[in-house]
Short mmCIF file of C-alpha atoms and ligand atoms in Angstrom, two decimals:
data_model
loop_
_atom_site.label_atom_id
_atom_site.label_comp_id
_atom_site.label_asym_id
_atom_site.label_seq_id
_atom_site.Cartn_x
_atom_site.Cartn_y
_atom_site.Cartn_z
CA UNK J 1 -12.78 44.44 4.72
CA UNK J 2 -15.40 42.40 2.26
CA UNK J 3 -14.18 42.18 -1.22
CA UNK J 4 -16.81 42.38 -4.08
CA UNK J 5 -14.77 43.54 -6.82
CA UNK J 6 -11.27 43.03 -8.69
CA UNK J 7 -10.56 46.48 -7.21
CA UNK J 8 -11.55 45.80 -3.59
CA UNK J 9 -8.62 43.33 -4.00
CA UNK J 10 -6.24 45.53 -5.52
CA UNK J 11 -7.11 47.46 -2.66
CA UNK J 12 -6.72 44.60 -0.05
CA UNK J 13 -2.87 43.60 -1.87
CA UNK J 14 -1.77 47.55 -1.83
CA UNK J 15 -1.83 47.43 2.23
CA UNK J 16 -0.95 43.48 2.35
CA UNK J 17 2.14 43.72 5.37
CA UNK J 18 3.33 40.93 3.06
CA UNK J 19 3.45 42.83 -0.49
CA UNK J 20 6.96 43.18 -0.90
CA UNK J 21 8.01 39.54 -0.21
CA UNK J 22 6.34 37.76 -3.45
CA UNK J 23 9.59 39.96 -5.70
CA UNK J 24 11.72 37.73 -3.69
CA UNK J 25 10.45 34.58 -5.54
CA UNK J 26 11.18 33.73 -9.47
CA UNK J 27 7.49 33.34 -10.27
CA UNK J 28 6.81 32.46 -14.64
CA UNK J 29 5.12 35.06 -16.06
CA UNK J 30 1.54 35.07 -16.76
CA UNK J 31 1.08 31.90 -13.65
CA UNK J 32 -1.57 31.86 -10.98
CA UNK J 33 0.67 29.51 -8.95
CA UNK J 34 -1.81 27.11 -6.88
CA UNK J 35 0.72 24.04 -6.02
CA UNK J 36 2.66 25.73 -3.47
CA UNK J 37 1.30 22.89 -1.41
CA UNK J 38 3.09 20.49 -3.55
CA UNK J 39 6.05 22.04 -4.64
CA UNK J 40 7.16 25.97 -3.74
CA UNK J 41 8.38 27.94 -5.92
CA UNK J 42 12.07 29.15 -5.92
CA UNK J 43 12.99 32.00 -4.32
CA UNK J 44 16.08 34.39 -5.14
CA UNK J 45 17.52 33.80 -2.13
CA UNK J 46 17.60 29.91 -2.36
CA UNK J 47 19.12 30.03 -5.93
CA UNK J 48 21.89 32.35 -4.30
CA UNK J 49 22.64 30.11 -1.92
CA UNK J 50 22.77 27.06 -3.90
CA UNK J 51 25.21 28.83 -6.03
CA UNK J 52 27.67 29.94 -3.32
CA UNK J 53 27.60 26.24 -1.93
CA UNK J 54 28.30 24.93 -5.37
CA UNK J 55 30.80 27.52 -6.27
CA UNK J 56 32.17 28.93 -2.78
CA UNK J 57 31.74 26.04 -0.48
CA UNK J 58 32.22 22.95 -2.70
CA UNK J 59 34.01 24.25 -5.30
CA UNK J 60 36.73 26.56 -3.35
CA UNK J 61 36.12 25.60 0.62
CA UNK J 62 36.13 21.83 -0.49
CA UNK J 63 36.26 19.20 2.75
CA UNK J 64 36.83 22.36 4.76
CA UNK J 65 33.01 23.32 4.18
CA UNK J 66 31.99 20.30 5.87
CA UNK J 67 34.15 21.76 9.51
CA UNK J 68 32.80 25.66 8.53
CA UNK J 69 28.79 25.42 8.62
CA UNK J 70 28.15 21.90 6.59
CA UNK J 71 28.14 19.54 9.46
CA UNK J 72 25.63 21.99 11.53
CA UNK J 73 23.33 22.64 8.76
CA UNK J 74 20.60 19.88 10.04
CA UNK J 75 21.10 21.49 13.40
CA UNK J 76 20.58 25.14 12.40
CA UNK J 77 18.37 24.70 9.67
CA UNK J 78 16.29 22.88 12.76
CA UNK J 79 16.43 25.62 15.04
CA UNK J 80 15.55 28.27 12.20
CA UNK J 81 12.07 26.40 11.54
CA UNK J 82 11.39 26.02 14.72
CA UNK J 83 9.54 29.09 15.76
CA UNK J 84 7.00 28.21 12.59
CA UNK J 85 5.40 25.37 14.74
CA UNK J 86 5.89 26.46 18.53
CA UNK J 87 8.96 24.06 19.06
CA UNK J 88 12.49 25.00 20.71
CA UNK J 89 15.15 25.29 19.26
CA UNK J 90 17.19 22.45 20.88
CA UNK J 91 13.81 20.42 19.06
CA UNK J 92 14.14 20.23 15.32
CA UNK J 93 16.46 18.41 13.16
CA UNK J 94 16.47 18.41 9.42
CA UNK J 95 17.07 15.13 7.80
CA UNK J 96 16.35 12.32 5.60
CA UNK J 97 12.49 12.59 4.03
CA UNK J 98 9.05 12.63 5.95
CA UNK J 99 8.91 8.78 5.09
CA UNK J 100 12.32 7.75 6.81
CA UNK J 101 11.69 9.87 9.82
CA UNK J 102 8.24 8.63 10.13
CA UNK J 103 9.65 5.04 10.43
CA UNK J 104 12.05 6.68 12.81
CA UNK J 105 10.08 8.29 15.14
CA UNK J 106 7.17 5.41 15.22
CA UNK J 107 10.10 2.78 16.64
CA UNK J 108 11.53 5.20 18.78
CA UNK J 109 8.31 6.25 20.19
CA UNK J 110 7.32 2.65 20.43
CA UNK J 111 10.58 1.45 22.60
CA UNK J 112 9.29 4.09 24.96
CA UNK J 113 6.57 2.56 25.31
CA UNK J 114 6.99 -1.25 25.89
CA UNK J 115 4.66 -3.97 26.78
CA UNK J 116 1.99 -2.03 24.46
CA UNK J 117 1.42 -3.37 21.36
CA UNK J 118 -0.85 -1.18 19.18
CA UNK J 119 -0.55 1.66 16.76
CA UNK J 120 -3.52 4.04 16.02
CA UNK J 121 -3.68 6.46 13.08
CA UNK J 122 -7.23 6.98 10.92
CA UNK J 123 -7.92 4.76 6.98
CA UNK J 124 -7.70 7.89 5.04
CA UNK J 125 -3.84 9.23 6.51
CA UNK J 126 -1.52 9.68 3.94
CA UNK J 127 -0.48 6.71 2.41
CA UNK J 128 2.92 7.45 3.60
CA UNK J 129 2.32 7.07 7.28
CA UNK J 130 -0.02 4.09 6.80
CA UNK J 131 2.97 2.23 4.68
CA UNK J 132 5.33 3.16 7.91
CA UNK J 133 3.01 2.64 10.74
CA UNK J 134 1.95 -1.31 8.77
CA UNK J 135 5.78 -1.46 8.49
CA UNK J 136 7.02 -0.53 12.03
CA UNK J 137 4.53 -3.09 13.39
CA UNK J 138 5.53 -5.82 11.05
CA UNK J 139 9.66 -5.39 12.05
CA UNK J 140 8.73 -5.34 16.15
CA UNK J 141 6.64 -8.76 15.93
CA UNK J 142 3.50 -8.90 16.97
CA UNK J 143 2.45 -4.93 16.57
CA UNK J 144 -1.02 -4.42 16.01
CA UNK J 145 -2.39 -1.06 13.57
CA UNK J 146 -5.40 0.35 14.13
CA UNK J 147 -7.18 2.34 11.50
CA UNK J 148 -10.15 4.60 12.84
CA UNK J 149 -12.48 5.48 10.45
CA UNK J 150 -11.72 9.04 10.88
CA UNK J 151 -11.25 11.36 13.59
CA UNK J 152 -14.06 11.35 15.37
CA UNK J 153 -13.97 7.56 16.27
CA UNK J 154 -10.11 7.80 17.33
CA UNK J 155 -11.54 8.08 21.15
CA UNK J 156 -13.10 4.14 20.47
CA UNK J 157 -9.56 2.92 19.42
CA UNK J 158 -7.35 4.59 22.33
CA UNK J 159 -6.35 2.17 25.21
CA UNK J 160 -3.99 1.12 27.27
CA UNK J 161 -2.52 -0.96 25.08
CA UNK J 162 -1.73 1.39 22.67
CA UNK J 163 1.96 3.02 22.57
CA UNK J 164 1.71 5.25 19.51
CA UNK J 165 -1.04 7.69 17.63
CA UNK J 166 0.24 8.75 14.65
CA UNK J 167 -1.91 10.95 12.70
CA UNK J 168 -1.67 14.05 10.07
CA UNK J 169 -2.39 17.51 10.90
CA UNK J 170 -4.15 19.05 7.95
CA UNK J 171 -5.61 16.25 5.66
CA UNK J 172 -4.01 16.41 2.40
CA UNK J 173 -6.73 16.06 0.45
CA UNK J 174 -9.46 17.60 2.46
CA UNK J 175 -7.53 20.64 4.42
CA UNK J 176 -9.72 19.64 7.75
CA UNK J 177 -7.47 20.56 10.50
CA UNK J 178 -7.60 17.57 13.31
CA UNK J 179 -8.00 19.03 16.34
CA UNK J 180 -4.24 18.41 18.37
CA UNK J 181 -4.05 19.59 21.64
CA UNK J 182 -7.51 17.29 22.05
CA UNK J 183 -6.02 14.41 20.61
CA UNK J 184 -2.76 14.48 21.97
CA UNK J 185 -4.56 15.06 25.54
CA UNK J 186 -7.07 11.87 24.74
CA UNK J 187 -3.78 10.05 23.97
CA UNK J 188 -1.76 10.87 27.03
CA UNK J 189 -4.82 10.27 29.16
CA UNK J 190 -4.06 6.83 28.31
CA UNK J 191 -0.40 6.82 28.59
CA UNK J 192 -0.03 6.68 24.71
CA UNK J 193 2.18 8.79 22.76
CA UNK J 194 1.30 11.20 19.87
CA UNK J 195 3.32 11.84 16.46
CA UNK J 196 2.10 14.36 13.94
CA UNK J 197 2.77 14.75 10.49
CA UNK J 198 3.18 18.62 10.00
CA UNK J 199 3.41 18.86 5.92
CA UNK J 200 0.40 20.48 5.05
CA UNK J 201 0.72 22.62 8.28
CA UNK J 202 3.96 24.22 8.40
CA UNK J 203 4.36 27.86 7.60
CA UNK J 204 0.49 26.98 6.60
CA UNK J 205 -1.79 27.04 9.79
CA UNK J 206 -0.71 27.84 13.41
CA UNK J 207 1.11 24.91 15.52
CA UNK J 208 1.97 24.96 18.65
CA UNK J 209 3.99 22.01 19.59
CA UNK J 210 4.92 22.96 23.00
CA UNK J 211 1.80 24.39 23.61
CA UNK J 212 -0.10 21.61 22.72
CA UNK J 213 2.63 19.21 25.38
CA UNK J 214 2.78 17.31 21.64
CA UNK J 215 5.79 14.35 21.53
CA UNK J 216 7.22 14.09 18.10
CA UNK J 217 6.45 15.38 14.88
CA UNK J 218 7.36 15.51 11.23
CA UNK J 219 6.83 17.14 8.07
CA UNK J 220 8.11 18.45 4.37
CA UNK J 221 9.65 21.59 3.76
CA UNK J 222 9.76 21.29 0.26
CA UNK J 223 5.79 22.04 0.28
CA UNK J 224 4.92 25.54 1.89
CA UNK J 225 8.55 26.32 3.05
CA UNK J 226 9.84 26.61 -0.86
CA UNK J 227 13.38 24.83 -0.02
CA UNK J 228 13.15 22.33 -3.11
CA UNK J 229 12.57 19.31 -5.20
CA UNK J 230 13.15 16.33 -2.49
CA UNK J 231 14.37 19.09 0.45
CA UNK J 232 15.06 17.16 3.74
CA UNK J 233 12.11 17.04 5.97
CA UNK J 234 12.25 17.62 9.81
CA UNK J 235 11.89 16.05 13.26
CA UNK J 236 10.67 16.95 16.12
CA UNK J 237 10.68 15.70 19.81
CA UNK J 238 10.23 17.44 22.96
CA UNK J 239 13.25 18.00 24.94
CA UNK J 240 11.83 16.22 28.15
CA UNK J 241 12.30 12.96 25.80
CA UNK J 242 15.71 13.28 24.64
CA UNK J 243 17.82 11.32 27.15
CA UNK J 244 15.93 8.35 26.89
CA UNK J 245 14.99 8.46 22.94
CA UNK J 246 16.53 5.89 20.66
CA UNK J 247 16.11 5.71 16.87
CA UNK J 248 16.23 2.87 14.78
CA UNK J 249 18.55 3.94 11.85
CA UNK J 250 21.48 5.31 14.19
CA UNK J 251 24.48 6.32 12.19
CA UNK J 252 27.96 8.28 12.46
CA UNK J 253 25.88 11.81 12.35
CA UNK J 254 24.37 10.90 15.12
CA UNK J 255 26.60 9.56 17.51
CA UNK J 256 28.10 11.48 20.01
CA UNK J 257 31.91 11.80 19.03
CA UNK J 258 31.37 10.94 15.37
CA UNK J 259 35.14 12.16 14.89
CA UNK J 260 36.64 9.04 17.38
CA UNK J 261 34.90 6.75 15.05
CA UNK J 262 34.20 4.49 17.81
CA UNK J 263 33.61 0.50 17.35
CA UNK J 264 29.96 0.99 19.11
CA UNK J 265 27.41 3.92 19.00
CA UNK J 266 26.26 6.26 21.72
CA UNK J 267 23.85 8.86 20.78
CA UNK J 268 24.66 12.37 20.81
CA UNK J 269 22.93 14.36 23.11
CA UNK J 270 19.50 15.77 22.23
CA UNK J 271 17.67 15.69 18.69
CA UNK J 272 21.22 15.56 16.95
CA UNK J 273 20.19 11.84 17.81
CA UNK J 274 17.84 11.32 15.09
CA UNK J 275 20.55 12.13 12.29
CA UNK J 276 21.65 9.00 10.41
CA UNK J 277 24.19 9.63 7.10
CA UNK J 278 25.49 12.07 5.58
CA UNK J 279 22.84 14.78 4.59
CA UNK J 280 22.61 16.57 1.01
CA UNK J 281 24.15 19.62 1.45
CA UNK J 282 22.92 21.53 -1.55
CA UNK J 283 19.48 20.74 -0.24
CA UNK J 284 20.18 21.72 2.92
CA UNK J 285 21.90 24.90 0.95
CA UNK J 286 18.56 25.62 -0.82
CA UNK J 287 16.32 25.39 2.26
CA UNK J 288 18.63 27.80 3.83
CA UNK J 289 17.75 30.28 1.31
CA UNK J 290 14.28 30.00 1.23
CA UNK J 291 14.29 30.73 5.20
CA UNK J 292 16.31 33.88 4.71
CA UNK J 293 12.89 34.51 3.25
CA UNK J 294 10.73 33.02 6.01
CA UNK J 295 12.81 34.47 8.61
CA UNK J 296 10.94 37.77 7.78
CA UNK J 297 7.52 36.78 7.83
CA UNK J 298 5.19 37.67 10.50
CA UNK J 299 3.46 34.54 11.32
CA UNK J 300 0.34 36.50 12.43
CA UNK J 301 0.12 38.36 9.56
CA UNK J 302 0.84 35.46 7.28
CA UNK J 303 -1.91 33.19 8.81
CA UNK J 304 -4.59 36.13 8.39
CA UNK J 305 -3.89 36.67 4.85
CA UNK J 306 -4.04 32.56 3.87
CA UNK J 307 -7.58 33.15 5.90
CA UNK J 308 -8.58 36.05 3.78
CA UNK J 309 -7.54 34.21 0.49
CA UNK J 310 -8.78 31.33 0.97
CA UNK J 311 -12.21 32.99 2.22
CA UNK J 312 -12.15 35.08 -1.17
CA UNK J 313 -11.66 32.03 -3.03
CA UNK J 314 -14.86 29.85 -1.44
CA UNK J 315 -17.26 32.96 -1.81
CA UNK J 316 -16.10 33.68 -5.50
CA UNK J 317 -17.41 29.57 -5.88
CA UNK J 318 -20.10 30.20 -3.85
CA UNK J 319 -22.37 30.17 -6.47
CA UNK J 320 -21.34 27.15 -8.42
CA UNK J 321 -21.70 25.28 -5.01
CA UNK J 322 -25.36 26.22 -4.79
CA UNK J 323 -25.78 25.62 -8.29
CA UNK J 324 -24.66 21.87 -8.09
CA UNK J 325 -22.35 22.76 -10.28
CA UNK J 326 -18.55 21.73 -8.00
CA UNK J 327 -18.94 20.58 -4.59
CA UNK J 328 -16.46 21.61 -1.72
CA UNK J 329 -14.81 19.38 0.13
CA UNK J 330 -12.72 21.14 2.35
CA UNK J 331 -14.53 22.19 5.77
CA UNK J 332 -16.65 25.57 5.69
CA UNK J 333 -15.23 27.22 8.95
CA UNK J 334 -12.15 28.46 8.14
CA UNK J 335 -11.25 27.27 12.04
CA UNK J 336 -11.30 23.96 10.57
CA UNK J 337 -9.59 24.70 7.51
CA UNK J 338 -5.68 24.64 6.11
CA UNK J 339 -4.00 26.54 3.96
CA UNK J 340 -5.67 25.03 0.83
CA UNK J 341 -8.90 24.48 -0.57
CA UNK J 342 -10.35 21.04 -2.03
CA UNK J 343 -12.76 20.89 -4.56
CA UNK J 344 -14.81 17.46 -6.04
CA UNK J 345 -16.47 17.35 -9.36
CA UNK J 346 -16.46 14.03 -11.55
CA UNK J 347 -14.41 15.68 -14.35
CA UNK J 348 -11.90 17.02 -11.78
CA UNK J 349 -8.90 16.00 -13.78
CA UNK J 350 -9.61 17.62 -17.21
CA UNK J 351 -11.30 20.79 -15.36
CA UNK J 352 -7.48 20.97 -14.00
CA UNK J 353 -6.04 20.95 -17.37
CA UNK J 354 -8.17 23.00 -19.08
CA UNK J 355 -7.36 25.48 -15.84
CA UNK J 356 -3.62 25.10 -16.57
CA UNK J 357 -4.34 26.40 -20.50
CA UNK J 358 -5.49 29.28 -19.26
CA UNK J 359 -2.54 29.65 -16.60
CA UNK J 360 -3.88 28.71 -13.30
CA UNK J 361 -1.96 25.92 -12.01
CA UNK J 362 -3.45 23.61 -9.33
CA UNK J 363 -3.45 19.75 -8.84
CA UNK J 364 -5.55 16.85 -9.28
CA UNK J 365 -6.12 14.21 -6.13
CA UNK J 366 -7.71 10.56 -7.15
CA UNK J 367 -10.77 10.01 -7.26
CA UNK J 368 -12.29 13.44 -8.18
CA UNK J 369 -9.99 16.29 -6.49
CA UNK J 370 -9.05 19.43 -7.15
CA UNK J 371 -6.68 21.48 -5.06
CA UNK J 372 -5.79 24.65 -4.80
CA UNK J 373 -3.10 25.93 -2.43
CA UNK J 374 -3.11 29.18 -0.71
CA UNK J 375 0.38 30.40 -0.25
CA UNK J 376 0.20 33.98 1.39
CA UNK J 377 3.92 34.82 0.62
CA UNK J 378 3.43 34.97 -3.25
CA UNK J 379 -0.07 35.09 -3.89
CA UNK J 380 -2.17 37.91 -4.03
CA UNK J 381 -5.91 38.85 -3.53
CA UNK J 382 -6.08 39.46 -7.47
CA UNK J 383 -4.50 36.01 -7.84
CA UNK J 384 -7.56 34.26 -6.31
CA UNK J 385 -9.93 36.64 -7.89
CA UNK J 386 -8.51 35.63 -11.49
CA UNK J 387 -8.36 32.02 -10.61
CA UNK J 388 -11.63 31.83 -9.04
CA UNK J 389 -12.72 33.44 -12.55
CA UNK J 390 -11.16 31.03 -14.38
CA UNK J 391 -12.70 28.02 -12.41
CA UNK J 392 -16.29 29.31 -13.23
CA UNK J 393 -15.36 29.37 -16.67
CA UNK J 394 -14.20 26.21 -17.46
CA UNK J 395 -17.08 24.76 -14.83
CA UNK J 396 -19.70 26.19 -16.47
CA UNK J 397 -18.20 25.54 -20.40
CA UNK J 398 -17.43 22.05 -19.45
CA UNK J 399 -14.11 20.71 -19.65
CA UNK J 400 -13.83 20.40 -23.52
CA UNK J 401 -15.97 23.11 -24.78
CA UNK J 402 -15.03 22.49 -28.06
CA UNK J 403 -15.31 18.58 -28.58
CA UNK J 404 -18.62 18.82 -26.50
C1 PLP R 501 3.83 15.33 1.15
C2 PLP R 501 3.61 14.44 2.35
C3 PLP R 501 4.58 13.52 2.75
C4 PLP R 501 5.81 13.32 1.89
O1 PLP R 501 6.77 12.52 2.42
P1 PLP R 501 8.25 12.47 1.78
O2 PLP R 501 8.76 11.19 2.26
O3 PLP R 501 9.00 13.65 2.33
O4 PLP R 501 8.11 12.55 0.30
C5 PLP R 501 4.35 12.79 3.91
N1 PLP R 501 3.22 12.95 4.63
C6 PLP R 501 2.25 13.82 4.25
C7 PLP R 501 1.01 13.98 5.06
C8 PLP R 501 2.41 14.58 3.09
O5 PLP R 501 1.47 15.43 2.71
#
């Protein structure tokens, strides 16, 4: 349906097969929350659950907990999450942060792979990745890291020398979606393997792991999942890769009879593997809540509304685009596109404050970003409609009206 009024999407969020869910979350009145790509909001459910682990678990269960649910909660929480980027069960692992497990899964991939001596990722990848990827190289000797200039030029820097790709799924600043079954097919072709950083994709844009034959993979669930400040992020790797995987940070959670406390370490079987120390359990305890939430969601249905809000959003701007007046910087087709929506004007950081005065809360990217994140489960079509308002406003007053 095309939406040309404030009604239209009054109309569009009264048949929304996601309505109900956004009372689950403890939204601040009076907040057009646009930094669910940063930081989710808290959900009712997660704030239950924290309290029963602090009061139930800790405070009555004590070192019972850890034998009654603790010990499997990187397990199960992995399985859970699964299904929300085409992985099996038996796949996912929740643990450490997206930075540790990077550097985890880049040596591991690598000692799969040896005799090559090259990483690949692209200049502009998260810093995070690049810090990792310059690091993994710099521990295993004589590692070389190439940086594409972007995505299109990966296919130049993709031989047989090279025993890793690591690259992001949706670009953090941009939202372009890299195309990954291509890539990870361009990669295998030459007997490379492929990791993906999933944080701006998960419970964001479609992924299909297993479709895509895709080897390891990473990502934040404190971002679009809503499990917390500094939640534990999660690993991925296919199955067929298991037996011969080794990490480089092995530890008592991992190994295979943690319990014997053996002298010298033997993996456990499967992704378990890739656990290292002891995991924060009231973490874990808050992502747990939020996906009592996410178990619900439709993925279909969620993925068609971020479509239709993020569409609203770009043709509410439409006109300050052909005005010169904010450019886009996120791609047009919304094929191409996350779940957010970038933005570039030269005043890009006071245009964000002067957005947050007037209660629309969205984040500011160096040089001259703006972002705007498009989480379906909360936000509704009058959300964007009264955001994109407010952007016009404070684009076309300036961002200081009154000292101009
Ligand atoms: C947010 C983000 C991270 C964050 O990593 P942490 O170590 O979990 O803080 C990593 N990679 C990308 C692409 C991100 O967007």
């Amino acid at each position: 349906m095309s939406i040309t009024t404030r009604r239209d999407c009054e109309q569009a969020d009264s048949h929304d097969p996601l309505g109900t869910l956004r009372d689950r979350f403890l939204l601040p009145d009076g907040v057009v929350y646009l930094l669910g790509n940063s930081l989710g909001p808290l959900t009712e459910s997660a704030a239950a659950r924290v309290e029963r682990a602090v009061r139930g678990e800790w405070g009555e269960g004590l070192l019972r907990s850890w034998h009654e649910g603790w010990w499997d909660l990187p397990s199960s929480l992995g399985a859970r999450l699964a299904r929300l980027i085409g992985a099996g069960p038996d796949e996912v692992l929740v643990t450490d942060s997206t930075s540790v497990d990077l550097y985890k899964v880049i040596l591991a991939a690598a000692m799969l792979r040896p005799g090559r001596r090259a990483f690949v990722t692209v200049a502009d990848n998260f810093p995070t990745d690049l810090y990792m990827l310059d690091e993994a190289a710099a521990i295993h000797g004589d590692y070389e890291v190439r940086r594409a200039a972007n995505i299109e030029s990966l296919v130049d820097t993709i031989d047989e020398d090279v025993a890793v790709v690591e690259l992001t799924h949706v670009d953090y600043r941009t939202a372009r979606v890299a195309p990954m079954a291509e890539i990870t097919k361009l990669a295998h072709d030459c007997g490379a393997l492929v990791i993906w950083d999933l944080s701006h994709s998960i419970g964001a844009v479609p992924v299909d792991l297993g479709e895509c034959e895709a080897d390891f993979a990473v990502g934040c669930t404190y971002k679009y999942l809503n499990g917390g400040p500094g939640s534990p992020a999660f690993v991925f790797a296919a199955s067929r890769l298991h037996s011969e995987l080794l990490q480089p940070i092995p530890g008592w959670h991992g190994h295979a009879r943690p319990f014997a406390f053996e002298p010298f370490y033997d993996p456990a079987p499967g992704i378990r593997r890739f656990a290292s120390g002891s995991p924060p359990i009231l973490s874990l305890a808050a992502l747990a809540g939020s996906l009592d939430v996410w178990d619900l969601v439709d993925l279909g249905a969620l993925f068609e509304k971020s479509r239709s809000l993020s569409e609203l959003l770009i043709v509410r701007l439409e006109p300050l685009f052909s005005a010169g007046q904010i450019e886009l910087a996120s791609p047009r087709d919304v094929s191409q596109r996350g779940s957010h929506v970038a933005l570039r004007h030269r005043d890009a950081e006071a245009l964000v404050a002067s957005l947050a005065s007037r209660g629309v809360l969205a984040d500011f990217r160096e040089p001259d970003f703006i972002r705007l994140g498009i989480a379906p489960l909360y936000l509704r079509h009058v959300d964007i409609w009264d955001a994109a308002e407010a952007l016009a406003d404070v684009v076309t007053a300036g961002p200081n009206p009154q000292s101009a």
